[in-house]
PDB file of N, CA and C in Angstrom:
ATOM      1  N   MET A   1      -0.079   6.499 -14.604  1.00 48.00           N
ATOM      2  CA  MET A   1       0.216   5.489 -15.120  1.00 48.00           C
ATOM      3  C   MET A   1      -1.259   4.144 -14.891  1.00 48.00           C
ATOM      4  N   SER A   2      -1.434   3.754 -15.458  1.00 53.00           N
ATOM      5  CA  SER A   2      -2.175   2.582 -15.449  1.00 53.00           C
ATOM      6  C   SER A   2      -1.463   1.364 -16.188  1.00 53.00           C
ATOM      7  N   GLN A   3      -1.742  -0.029 -15.311  1.00 66.00           N
ATOM      8  CA  GLN A   3      -0.801  -0.475 -14.894  1.00 66.00           C
ATOM      9  C   GLN A   3      -1.372  -2.027 -14.764  1.00 66.00           C
ATOM     10  N   MET A   4      -2.025  -3.046 -16.060  1.00 83.00           N
ATOM     11  CA  MET A   4      -2.549  -4.573 -15.329  1.00 83.00           C
ATOM     12  C   MET A   4      -1.577  -5.084 -14.080  1.00 83.00           C
ATOM     13  N   LEU A   5      -2.419  -5.189 -12.660  1.00 90.00           N
ATOM     14  CA  LEU A   5      -2.513  -5.101 -12.146  1.00 90.00           C
ATOM     15  C   LEU A   5      -3.518  -6.792 -11.689  1.00 90.00           C
ATOM     16  N   THR A   6      -2.476  -7.584 -10.972  1.00 94.00           N
ATOM     17  CA  THR A   6      -3.579  -9.102 -10.623  1.00 94.00           C
ATOM     18  C   THR A   6      -3.825  -8.678  -8.628  1.00 94.00           C
ATOM     19  N   ALA A   7      -3.861  -9.351  -8.397  1.00 96.00           N
ATOM     20  CA  ALA A   7      -4.116  -9.475  -7.095  1.00 96.00           C
ATOM     21  C   ALA A   7      -3.356  -9.860  -6.423  1.00 96.00           C
ATOM     22  N   THR A   8      -2.992  -9.420  -4.889  1.00 96.00           N
ATOM     23  CA  THR A   8      -2.426 -10.327  -4.164  1.00 96.00           C
ATOM     24  C   THR A   8      -2.076  -9.410  -2.839  1.00 96.00           C
ATOM     25  N   GLN A   9      -1.534 -10.021  -2.382  1.00 96.00           N
ATOM     26  CA  GLN A   9      -1.064  -9.123  -0.768  1.00 96.00           C
ATOM     27  C   GLN A   9      -0.372  -9.433  -0.642  1.00 96.00           C
ATOM     28  N   SER A  10       0.385  -8.638   0.945  1.00 97.00           N
ATOM     29  CA  SER A  10       1.367  -8.970   2.113  1.00 97.00           C
ATOM     30  C   SER A  10       1.372  -8.577   3.163  1.00 97.00           C
ATOM     31  N   GLY A  11       2.618  -9.148   3.752  1.00 97.00           N
ATOM     32  CA  GLY A  11       1.948  -8.985   5.481  1.00 97.00           C
ATOM     33  C   GLY A  11       1.273  -9.704   5.720  1.00 97.00           C
ATOM     34  N   THR A  12       1.655  -9.731   7.385  1.00 97.00           N
ATOM     35  CA  THR A  12       0.332 -10.759   8.404  1.00 97.00           C
ATOM     36  C   THR A  12       0.000 -10.133   9.251  1.00 97.00           C
ATOM     37  N   LEU A  13      -0.896 -10.626   9.886  1.00 97.00           N
ATOM     38  CA  LEU A  13      -1.540 -10.544  11.158  1.00 97.00           C
ATOM     39  C   LEU A  13      -1.481 -10.400  12.562  1.00 97.00           C
ATOM     40  N   GLU A  14       0.017 -10.618  12.111  1.00 96.00           N
ATOM     41  CA  GLU A  14       0.257 -10.478  14.066  1.00 96.00           C
ATOM     42  C   GLU A  14       0.667  -9.219  14.236  1.00 96.00           C
ATOM     43  N   SER A  15       0.781  -9.517  15.215  1.00 96.00           N
ATOM     44  CA  SER A  15       1.259  -7.972  16.357  1.00 96.00           C
ATOM     45  C   SER A  15       2.279  -7.397  15.281  1.00 96.00           C
ATOM     46  N   ASN A  16       1.814  -5.882  15.228  1.00 96.00           N
ATOM     47  CA  ASN A  16       3.277  -5.420  14.784  1.00 96.00           C
ATOM     48  C   ASN A  16       3.039  -5.431  13.208  1.00 96.00           C
ATOM     49  N   ASP A  17       2.571  -5.733  12.843  1.00 98.00           N
ATOM     50  CA  ASP A  17       2.709  -5.878  11.642  1.00 98.00           C
ATOM     51  C   ASP A  17       1.300  -5.114  10.888  1.00 98.00           C
ATOM     52  N   ILE A  18       1.274  -5.328   9.480  1.00 98.00           N
ATOM     53  CA  ILE A  18       0.241  -5.161   9.118  1.00 98.00           C
ATOM     54  C   ILE A  18      -0.528  -6.173   7.652  1.00 98.00           C
ATOM     55  N   MET A  19      -1.271  -5.979   7.425  1.00 98.00           N
ATOM     56  CA  MET A  19      -1.749  -7.195   6.092  1.00 98.00           C
ATOM     57  C   MET A  19      -1.891  -6.530   4.420  1.00 98.00           C
ATOM     58  N   ILE A  20      -1.285  -6.281   3.860  1.00 98.00           N
ATOM     59  CA  ILE A  20      -1.866  -5.291   2.738  1.00 98.00           C
ATOM     60  C   ILE A  20      -2.588  -6.242   1.787  1.00 98.00           C
ATOM     61  N   THR A  21      -3.897  -5.995   0.404  1.00 98.00           N
ATOM     62  CA  THR A  21      -4.550  -7.078   0.186  1.00 98.00           C
ATOM     63  C   THR A  21      -4.442  -5.986  -1.419  1.00 98.00           C
ATOM     64  N   LEU A  22      -4.407  -6.197  -2.937  1.00 97.00           N
ATOM     65  CA  LEU A  22      -4.468  -5.256  -3.353  1.00 97.00           C
ATOM     66  C   LEU A  22      -5.293  -5.825  -4.438  1.00 97.00           C
ATOM     67  N   ALA A  23      -5.971  -5.102  -5.094  1.00 96.00           N
ATOM     68  CA  ALA A  23      -6.773  -6.202  -6.169  1.00 96.00           C
ATOM     69  C   ALA A  23      -7.051  -4.847  -7.777  1.00 96.00           C
ATOM     70  N   PRO A  24      -6.741  -4.981  -8.598  1.00 94.00           N
ATOM     71  CA  PRO A  24      -7.122  -3.781  -9.851  1.00 94.00           C
ATOM     72  C   PRO A  24      -8.361  -3.274  -9.929  1.00 94.00           C
ATOM     73  N   ASN A  25      -8.593  -2.253 -10.357  1.00 92.00           N
ATOM     74  CA  ASN A  25      -9.707  -1.326  -9.577  1.00 92.00           C
ATOM     75  C   ASN A  25      -9.873  -0.960 -11.368  1.00 92.00           C
ATOM     76  N   PHE A  26     -10.755  -0.863 -11.627  1.00 92.00           N
ATOM     77  CA  PHE A  26     -11.049   0.310 -13.216  1.00 92.00           C
ATOM     78  C   PHE A  26     -10.502   1.241 -13.406  1.00 92.00           C
ATOM     79  N   LYS A  27     -10.144   1.694 -14.689  1.00 91.00           N
ATOM     80  CA  LYS A  27      -9.688   2.037 -15.273  1.00 91.00           C
ATOM     81  C   LYS A  27      -9.937   3.881 -14.953  1.00 91.00           C
ATOM     82  N   GLY A  28      -9.874   4.863 -13.864  1.00 92.00           N
ATOM     83  CA  GLY A  28      -9.784   5.530 -13.937  1.00 92.00           C
ATOM     84  C   GLY A  28     -10.649   6.364 -12.628  1.00 92.00           C
ATOM     85  N   SER A  29     -10.991   4.713 -11.869  1.00 93.00           N
ATOM     86  CA  SER A  29     -12.069   5.201 -10.790  1.00 93.00           C
ATOM     87  C   SER A  29     -10.870   4.262  -9.113  1.00 93.00           C
ATOM     88  N   GLY A  30      -9.519   5.515  -9.619  1.00 95.00           N
ATOM     89  CA  GLY A  30      -7.986   5.706  -8.789  1.00 95.00           C
ATOM     90  C   GLY A  30      -8.255   5.113  -7.719  1.00 95.00           C
ATOM     91  N   ILE A  31      -7.788   5.157  -6.344  1.00 97.00           N
ATOM     92  CA  ILE A  31      -7.649   4.221  -5.326  1.00 97.00           C
ATOM     93  C   ILE A  31      -8.282   3.993  -4.418  1.00 97.00           C
ATOM     94  N   LYS A  32      -8.829   3.311  -4.399  1.00 97.00           N
ATOM     95  CA  LYS A  32      -9.933   3.115  -2.729  1.00 97.00           C
ATOM     96  C   LYS A  32      -9.335   2.699  -1.779  1.00 97.00           C
ATOM     97  N   LEU A  33      -8.954   2.354  -0.990  1.00 98.00           N
ATOM     98  CA  LEU A  33      -8.523   2.653   0.706  1.00 98.00           C
ATOM     99  C   LEU A  33      -9.398   2.068   1.997  1.00 98.00           C
ATOM    100  N   GLU A  34      -9.540   0.814   2.116  1.00 98.00           N
ATOM    101  CA  GLU A  34      -9.946   0.215   3.622  1.00 98.00           C
ATOM    102  C   GLU A  34      -9.304   0.098   3.941  1.00 98.00           C
ATOM    103  N   LEU A  35      -9.448   1.293   5.813  1.00 98.00           N
ATOM    104  CA  LEU A  35      -8.368   0.574   6.261  1.00 98.00           C
ATOM    105  C   LEU A  35      -8.846   0.215   7.808  1.00 98.00           C
ATOM    106  N   GLU A  36      -8.334  -1.006   8.468  1.00 98.00           N
ATOM    107  CA  GLU A  36      -8.186  -1.482   9.285  1.00 98.00           C
ATOM    108  C   GLU A  36      -7.768  -1.599  11.074  1.00 98.00           C
ATOM    109  N   SER A  37      -7.326  -0.919  11.801  1.00 97.00           N
ATOM    110  CA  SER A  37      -5.927  -0.409  12.801  1.00 97.00           C
ATOM    111  C   SER A  37      -6.217  -1.024  13.604  1.00 97.00           C
ATOM    112  N   VAL A  38      -5.951  -1.253  15.120  1.00 95.00           N
ATOM    113  CA  VAL A  38      -6.470  -1.506  16.639  1.00 95.00           C
ATOM    114  C   VAL A  38      -5.754   0.326  17.053  1.00 95.00           C
ATOM    115  N   VAL A  39      -4.875   0.286  16.005  1.00 96.00           N
ATOM    116  CA  VAL A  39      -4.747   2.154  16.452  1.00 96.00           C
ATOM    117  C   VAL A  39      -4.982   3.073  15.600  1.00 96.00           C
ATOM    118  N   LEU A  40      -6.112   2.940  14.915  1.00 96.00           N
ATOM    119  CA  LEU A  40      -7.717   4.294  14.024  1.00 96.00           C
ATOM    120  C   LEU A  40      -7.260   5.343  14.346  1.00 96.00           C
ATOM    121  N   ALA A  41      -7.493   5.039  15.699  1.00 96.00           N
ATOM    122  CA  ALA A  41      -7.903   6.189  16.199  1.00 96.00           C
ATOM    123  C   ALA A  41      -6.991   7.281  16.210  1.00 96.00           C
ATOM    124  N   GLN A  42      -6.184   6.692  17.008  1.00 96.00           N
ATOM    125  CA  GLN A  42      -4.905   7.937  17.068  1.00 96.00           C
ATOM    126  C   GLN A  42      -3.937   7.915  15.916  1.00 96.00           C
ATOM    127  N   TYR A  43      -3.902   7.048  15.219  1.00 96.00           N
ATOM    128  CA  TYR A  43      -2.905   7.180  13.735  1.00 96.00           C
ATOM    129  C   TYR A  43      -3.334   6.813  12.395  1.00 96.00           C
ATOM    130  N   GLY A  44      -4.241   6.622  12.352  1.00 96.00           N
ATOM    131  CA  GLY A  44      -5.296   6.562  11.058  1.00 96.00           C
ATOM    132  C   GLY A  44      -5.051   6.960   9.899  1.00 96.00           C
ATOM    133  N   GLU A  45      -5.459   8.338  10.439  1.00 97.00           N
ATOM    134  CA  GLU A  45      -4.265   9.337   8.772  1.00 97.00           C
ATOM    135  C   GLU A  45      -2.518   9.265   9.428  1.00 97.00           C
ATOM    136  N   VAL A  46      -2.808   9.012   9.710  1.00 97.00           N
ATOM    137  CA  VAL A  46      -0.912   8.705   9.284  1.00 97.00           C
ATOM    138  C   VAL A  46      -0.921   7.396   8.571  1.00 97.00           C
ATOM    139  N   LEU A  47      -1.292   6.249   9.044  1.00 97.00           N
ATOM    140  CA  LEU A  47      -1.501   5.511   8.374  1.00 97.00           C
ATOM    141  C   LEU A  47      -1.874   5.566   6.776  1.00 97.00           C
ATOM    142  N   ARG A  48      -2.794   5.946   5.975  1.00 98.00           N
ATOM    143  CA  ARG A  48      -3.352   6.353   4.956  1.00 98.00           C
ATOM    144  C   ARG A  48      -2.619   7.089   4.247  1.00 98.00           C
ATOM    145  N   GLN A  49      -2.084   7.993   4.681  1.00 98.00           N
ATOM    146  CA  GLN A  49      -1.312   8.929   4.378  1.00 98.00           C
ATOM    147  C   GLN A  49       0.537   8.128   4.006  1.00 98.00           C
ATOM    148  N   VAL A  50       0.239   7.711   4.751  1.00 98.00           N
ATOM    149  CA  VAL A  50       0.856   7.011   4.001  1.00 98.00           C
ATOM    150  C   VAL A  50       1.153   6.044   2.854  1.00 98.00           C
ATOM    151  N   ILE A  51       0.035   4.786   2.964  1.00 98.00           N
ATOM    152  CA  ILE A  51      -0.335   3.739   2.262  1.00 98.00           C
ATOM    153  C   ILE A  51      -0.174   4.608   1.063  1.00 98.00           C
ATOM    154  N   LEU A  52      -1.307   5.723   0.874  1.00 98.00           N
ATOM    155  CA  LEU A  52      -1.219   6.022  -0.812  1.00 98.00           C
ATOM    156  C   LEU A  52       0.102   6.712  -1.016  1.00 98.00           C
ATOM    157  N   ASP A  53       0.178   7.314  -0.010  1.00 97.00           N
ATOM    158  CA  ASP A  53       2.139   8.070  -0.762  1.00 97.00           C
ATOM    159  C   ASP A  53       3.192   6.805  -1.684  1.00 97.00           C
ATOM    160  N   THR A  54       2.916   5.878  -0.789  1.00 97.00           N
ATOM    161  CA  THR A  54       3.834   4.513  -1.190  1.00 97.00           C
ATOM    162  C   THR A  54       3.172   4.293  -2.624  1.00 97.00           C
ATOM    163  N   VAL A  55       1.927   4.370  -2.726  1.00 96.00           N
ATOM    164  CA  VAL A  55       0.880   3.420  -3.879  1.00 96.00           C
ATOM    165  C   VAL A  55       1.265   4.833  -5.123  1.00 96.00           C
ATOM    166  N   THR A  56       1.281   6.074  -4.451  1.00 96.00           N
ATOM    167  CA  THR A  56       1.329   6.981  -5.983  1.00 96.00           C
ATOM    168  C   THR A  56       3.030   7.214  -6.487  1.00 96.00           C
ATOM    169  N   SER A  57       3.674   7.294  -5.191  1.00 95.00           N
ATOM    170  CA  SER A  57       4.768   7.057  -5.982  1.00 95.00           C
ATOM    171  C   SER A  57       5.399   6.180  -6.285  1.00 95.00           C
ATOM    172  N   GLN A  58       4.761   4.702  -6.745  1.00 95.00           N
ATOM    173  CA  GLN A  58       5.046   3.727  -7.532  1.00 95.00           C
ATOM    174  C   GLN A  58       3.751   3.888  -9.322  1.00 95.00           C
ATOM    175  N   GLY A  59       3.554   5.737  -9.359  1.00 94.00           N
ATOM    176  CA  GLY A  59       2.866   5.487 -10.790  1.00 94.00           C
ATOM    177  C   GLY A  59       1.181   5.491 -10.782  1.00 94.00           C
ATOM    178  N   VAL A  60       0.715   4.066  -8.857  1.00 95.00           N
ATOM    179  CA  VAL A  60      -0.327   3.103  -9.139  1.00 95.00           C
ATOM    180  C   VAL A  60      -1.412   4.300  -9.062  1.00 95.00           C
ATOM    181  N   THR A  61      -2.026   4.234  -9.885  1.00 93.00           N
ATOM    182  CA  THR A  61      -3.432   5.158 -10.438  1.00 93.00           C
ATOM    183  C   THR A  61      -4.880   4.576  -9.153  1.00 93.00           C
ATOM    184  N   ASP A  62      -4.615   2.836 -10.061  1.00 95.00           N
ATOM    185  CA  ASP A  62      -6.070   2.741  -9.787  1.00 95.00           C
ATOM    186  C   ASP A  62      -6.224   1.244  -9.504  1.00 95.00           C
ATOM    187  N   VAL A  63      -5.995   1.567  -7.657  1.00 96.00           N
ATOM    188  CA  VAL A  63      -5.660  -0.346  -6.904  1.00 96.00           C
ATOM    189  C   VAL A  63      -6.276  -0.417  -5.948  1.00 96.00           C
ATOM    190  N   LEU A  64      -7.489  -1.314  -6.216  1.00 97.00           N
ATOM    191  CA  LEU A  64      -8.584  -1.559  -4.526  1.00 97.00           C
ATOM    192  C   LEU A  64      -7.287  -1.960  -3.714  1.00 97.00           C
ATOM    193  N   ILE A  65      -6.983  -0.881  -2.384  1.00 98.00           N
ATOM    194  CA  ILE A  65      -6.313  -1.611  -1.182  1.00 98.00           C
ATOM    195  C   ILE A  65      -7.344  -2.095  -0.207  1.00 98.00           C
ATOM    196  N   LYS A  66      -6.538  -3.058   0.230  1.00 98.00           N
ATOM    197  CA  LYS A  66      -7.734  -3.320   1.606  1.00 98.00           C
ATOM    198  C   LYS A  66      -6.346  -3.781   2.981  1.00 98.00           C
ATOM    199  N   ALA A  67      -6.468  -3.031   4.244  1.00 98.00           N
ATOM    200  CA  ALA A  67      -5.223  -2.583   4.937  1.00 98.00           C
ATOM    201  C   ALA A  67      -5.879  -3.531   6.427  1.00 98.00           C
ATOM    202  N   VAL A  68      -4.804  -3.937   6.933  1.00 98.00           N
ATOM    203  CA  VAL A  68      -5.536  -4.984   7.957  1.00 98.00           C
ATOM    204  C   VAL A  68      -4.246  -4.395   9.461  1.00 98.00           C
ATOM    205  N   ASP A  69      -4.900  -3.337  10.497  1.00 98.00           N
ATOM    206  CA  ASP A  69      -3.226  -2.917  10.643  1.00 98.00           C
ATOM    207  C   ASP A  69      -3.205  -3.351  11.959  1.00 98.00           C
ATOM    208  N   ARG A  70      -2.079  -4.013  12.816  1.00 97.00           N
ATOM    209  CA  ARG A  70      -2.302  -4.844  13.771  1.00 97.00           C
ATOM    210  C   ARG A  70      -0.676  -3.417  14.558  1.00 97.00           C
ATOM    211  N   GLY A  71      -0.779  -2.181  14.992  1.00 96.00           N
ATOM    212  CA  GLY A  71       0.436  -1.739  14.966  1.00 96.00           C
ATOM    213  C   GLY A  71       2.204  -1.452  14.000  1.00 96.00           C
ATOM    214  N   ALA A  72       1.662  -1.558  13.050  1.00 97.00           N
ATOM    215  CA  ALA A  72       3.220  -1.365  12.095  1.00 97.00           C
ATOM    216  C   ALA A  72       3.833  -0.459  12.217  1.00 97.00           C
ATOM    217  N   LEU A  73       4.631   0.370  12.688  1.00 97.00           N
ATOM    218  CA  LEU A  73       6.046   1.578  12.349  1.00 97.00           C
ATOM    219  C   LEU A  73       4.796   1.413  10.790  1.00 97.00           C
ATOM    220  N   ASP A  74       5.730   3.036  10.508  1.00 96.00           N
ATOM    221  CA  ASP A  74       5.387   3.115   8.936  1.00 96.00           C
ATOM    222  C   ASP A  74       7.002   2.451   7.969  1.00 96.00           C
ATOM    223  N   CYS A  75       7.117   2.203   8.400  1.00 97.00           N
ATOM    224  CA  CYS A  75       8.610   1.872   7.939  1.00 97.00           C
ATOM    225  C   CYS A  75       7.996   0.397   7.375  1.00 97.00           C
ATOM    226  N   THR A  76       7.791  -0.388   8.009  1.00 98.00           N
ATOM    227  CA  THR A  76       6.611  -1.617   8.036  1.00 98.00           C
ATOM    228  C   THR A  76       5.647  -1.838   6.833  1.00 98.00           C
ATOM    229  N   VAL A  77       4.842  -0.815   7.003  1.00 98.00           N
ATOM    230  CA  VAL A  77       3.799  -0.530   6.177  1.00 98.00           C
ATOM    231  C   VAL A  77       4.389   0.100   4.531  1.00 98.00           C
ATOM    232  N   ARG A  78       5.374   1.100   4.906  1.00 97.00           N
ATOM    233  CA  ARG A  78       5.993   1.274   3.842  1.00 97.00           C
ATOM    234  C   ARG A  78       6.299  -0.011   2.513  1.00 97.00           C
ATOM    235  N   ALA A  79       6.836  -1.087   3.626  1.00 97.00           N
ATOM    236  CA  ALA A  79       7.736  -2.051   3.127  1.00 97.00           C
ATOM    237  C   ALA A  79       6.391  -2.813   3.517  1.00 97.00           C
ATOM    238  N   ARG A  80       5.577  -3.360   3.253  1.00 98.00           N
ATOM    239  CA  ARG A  80       4.568  -4.355   2.847  1.00 98.00           C
ATOM    240  C   ARG A  80       3.677  -3.634   1.598  1.00 98.00           C
ATOM    241  N   VAL A  81       3.820  -2.324   1.477  1.00 98.00           N
ATOM    242  CA  VAL A  81       2.883  -1.853   0.138  1.00 98.00           C
ATOM    243  C   VAL A  81       4.071  -1.867  -1.021  1.00 98.00           C
ATOM    244  N   LEU A  82       4.622  -1.527  -0.867  1.00 97.00           N
ATOM    245  CA  LEU A  82       5.747  -1.996  -2.039  1.00 97.00           C
ATOM    246  C   LEU A  82       6.330  -3.444  -2.205  1.00 97.00           C
ATOM    247  N   VAL A  83       5.679  -3.814  -1.250  1.00 97.00           N
ATOM    248  CA  VAL A  83       5.759  -5.749  -1.981  1.00 97.00           C
ATOM    249  C   VAL A  83       4.935  -6.333  -1.484  1.00 97.00           C
ATOM    250  N   ALA A  84       3.032  -6.151  -1.999  1.00 97.00           N
ATOM    251  CA  ALA A  84       2.065  -6.012  -2.335  1.00 97.00           C
ATOM    252  C   ALA A  84       1.970  -5.423  -3.873  1.00 97.00           C
ATOM    253  N   LEU A  85       2.717  -4.576  -3.968  1.00 97.00           N
ATOM    254  CA  LEU A  85       2.676  -3.777  -5.097  1.00 97.00           C
ATOM    255  C   LEU A  85       3.853  -4.550  -6.514  1.00 97.00           C
ATOM    256  N   GLU A  86       5.074  -4.712  -6.002  1.00 96.00           N
ATOM    257  CA  GLU A  86       5.516  -5.689  -6.630  1.00 96.00           C
ATOM    258  C   GLU A  86       5.027  -7.039  -6.749  1.00 96.00           C
ATOM    259  N   ARG A  87       4.920  -7.651  -6.089  1.00 97.00           N
ATOM    260  CA  ARG A  87       3.575  -9.369  -6.276  1.00 97.00           C
ATOM    261  C   ARG A  87       2.756  -9.216  -7.127  1.00 97.00           C
ATOM    262  N   ALA A  88       1.750  -7.324  -6.962  1.00 96.00           N
ATOM    263  CA  ALA A  88       0.766  -7.441  -8.229  1.00 96.00           C
ATOM    264  C   ALA A  88       1.379  -7.075  -9.801  1.00 96.00           C
ATOM    265  N   GLY A  89       2.963  -6.973  -9.754  1.00 95.00           N
ATOM    266  CA  GLY A  89       3.197  -6.697 -11.476  1.00 95.00           C
ATOM    267  C   GLY A  89       3.718  -4.876 -11.395  1.00 95.00           C
ATOM    268  N   VAL A  90       3.817  -4.206 -10.262  1.00 94.00           N
ATOM    269  CA  VAL A  90       4.411  -3.294 -10.226  1.00 94.00           C
ATOM    270  C   VAL A  90       5.737  -3.108 -10.235  1.00 94.00           C
ATOM    271  N   LYS A  91       6.508  -2.346 -11.149  1.00 93.00           N
ATOM    272  CA  LYS A  91       8.077  -2.517 -11.223  1.00 93.00           C
ATOM    273  C   LYS A  91       8.508  -1.652 -10.793  1.00 93.00           C
ATOM    274  N   ILE A  92       9.618  -2.147  -9.358  1.00 93.00           N
ATOM    275  CA  ILE A  92       9.010  -0.767  -8.261  1.00 93.00           C
ATOM    276  C   ILE A  92      11.011  -0.125  -8.241  1.00 93.00           C
ATOM    277  N   ARG A  93       9.881   1.107  -8.398  1.00 86.00           N
ATOM    278  CA  ARG A  93      10.983   2.547  -8.564  1.00 86.00           C
ATOM    279  C   ARG A  93      11.857   2.769  -7.193  1.00 86.00           C
ATOM    280  N   SER A  94      13.039   2.877  -7.317  1.00 79.00           N
ATOM    281  CA  SER A  94      13.912   3.154  -5.891  1.00 79.00           C
ATOM    282  C   SER A  94      13.880   4.523  -6.219  1.00 79.00           C
ATOM    283  N   LEU A  95      14.529   5.222  -5.114  1.00 64.00           N
ATOM    284  CA  LEU A  95      13.896   6.637  -4.707  1.00 64.00           C
ATOM    285  C   LEU A  95      15.396   7.529  -5.692  1.00 64.00           C
ATOM    286  N   ALA A  96      16.317   6.802  -5.406  1.00 66.00           N
ATOM    287  CA  ALA A  96      17.342   7.018  -6.596  1.00 66.00           C
ATOM    288  C   ALA A  96      17.248   7.302  -8.417  1.00 66.00           C
ATOM    289  N   GLU A  97      16.181   5.913  -7.920  1.00 72.00           N
ATOM    290  CA  GLU A  97      15.743   6.143  -9.816  1.00 72.00           C
ATOM    291  C   GLU A  97      14.921   7.528  -9.744  1.00 72.00           C
ATOM    292  N   LYS A  98      14.107   7.358  -9.475  1.00 62.00           N
ATOM    293  CA  LYS A  98      12.701   8.859  -9.217  1.00 62.00           C
ATOM    294  C   LYS A  98      13.504   9.844  -9.141  1.00 62.00           C
ATOM    295  N   THR A  99      14.440  10.213  -8.550  1.00 61.00           N
ATOM    296  CA  THR A  99      15.464  11.640  -8.260  1.00 61.00           C
ATOM    297  C   THR A  99      16.249  11.864 -10.107  1.00 61.00           C
ATOM    298  N   SER A 100      17.005  10.878  -9.905  1.00 63.00           N
ATOM    299  CA  SER A 100      17.395  10.891 -11.877  1.00 63.00           C
ATOM    300  C   SER A 100      16.397  10.784 -13.355  1.00 63.00           C
ATOM    301  N   ASN A 101      15.274  11.064 -13.308  1.00 56.00           N
ATOM    302  CA  ASN A 101      14.648  10.840 -14.393  1.00 56.00           C
ATOM    303  C   ASN A 101      13.840  12.173 -14.039  1.00 56.00           C
TER     304      ASN A 101
END
């Protein structure tokens, strides 16, 4: 699904949080993720997968994402990504909506 997104962000740079910044990307260019983390060597791939899974689960296909992690748990990462998507103009679909369709 291609959607018109606006640039936005969520989260903070406090310990145990993550700051997610979203910006629209050109149609067909896909999802580009730039990740910085204090635990990149240990959990970088998990963080990357959580962010990408959350974005694709909402049907977003073309977006630039910058994530600056300060040791956030997976649930915090998902929540921050969803808030950023909603602020960008994406209608967030719940798990119940996705399974009923």
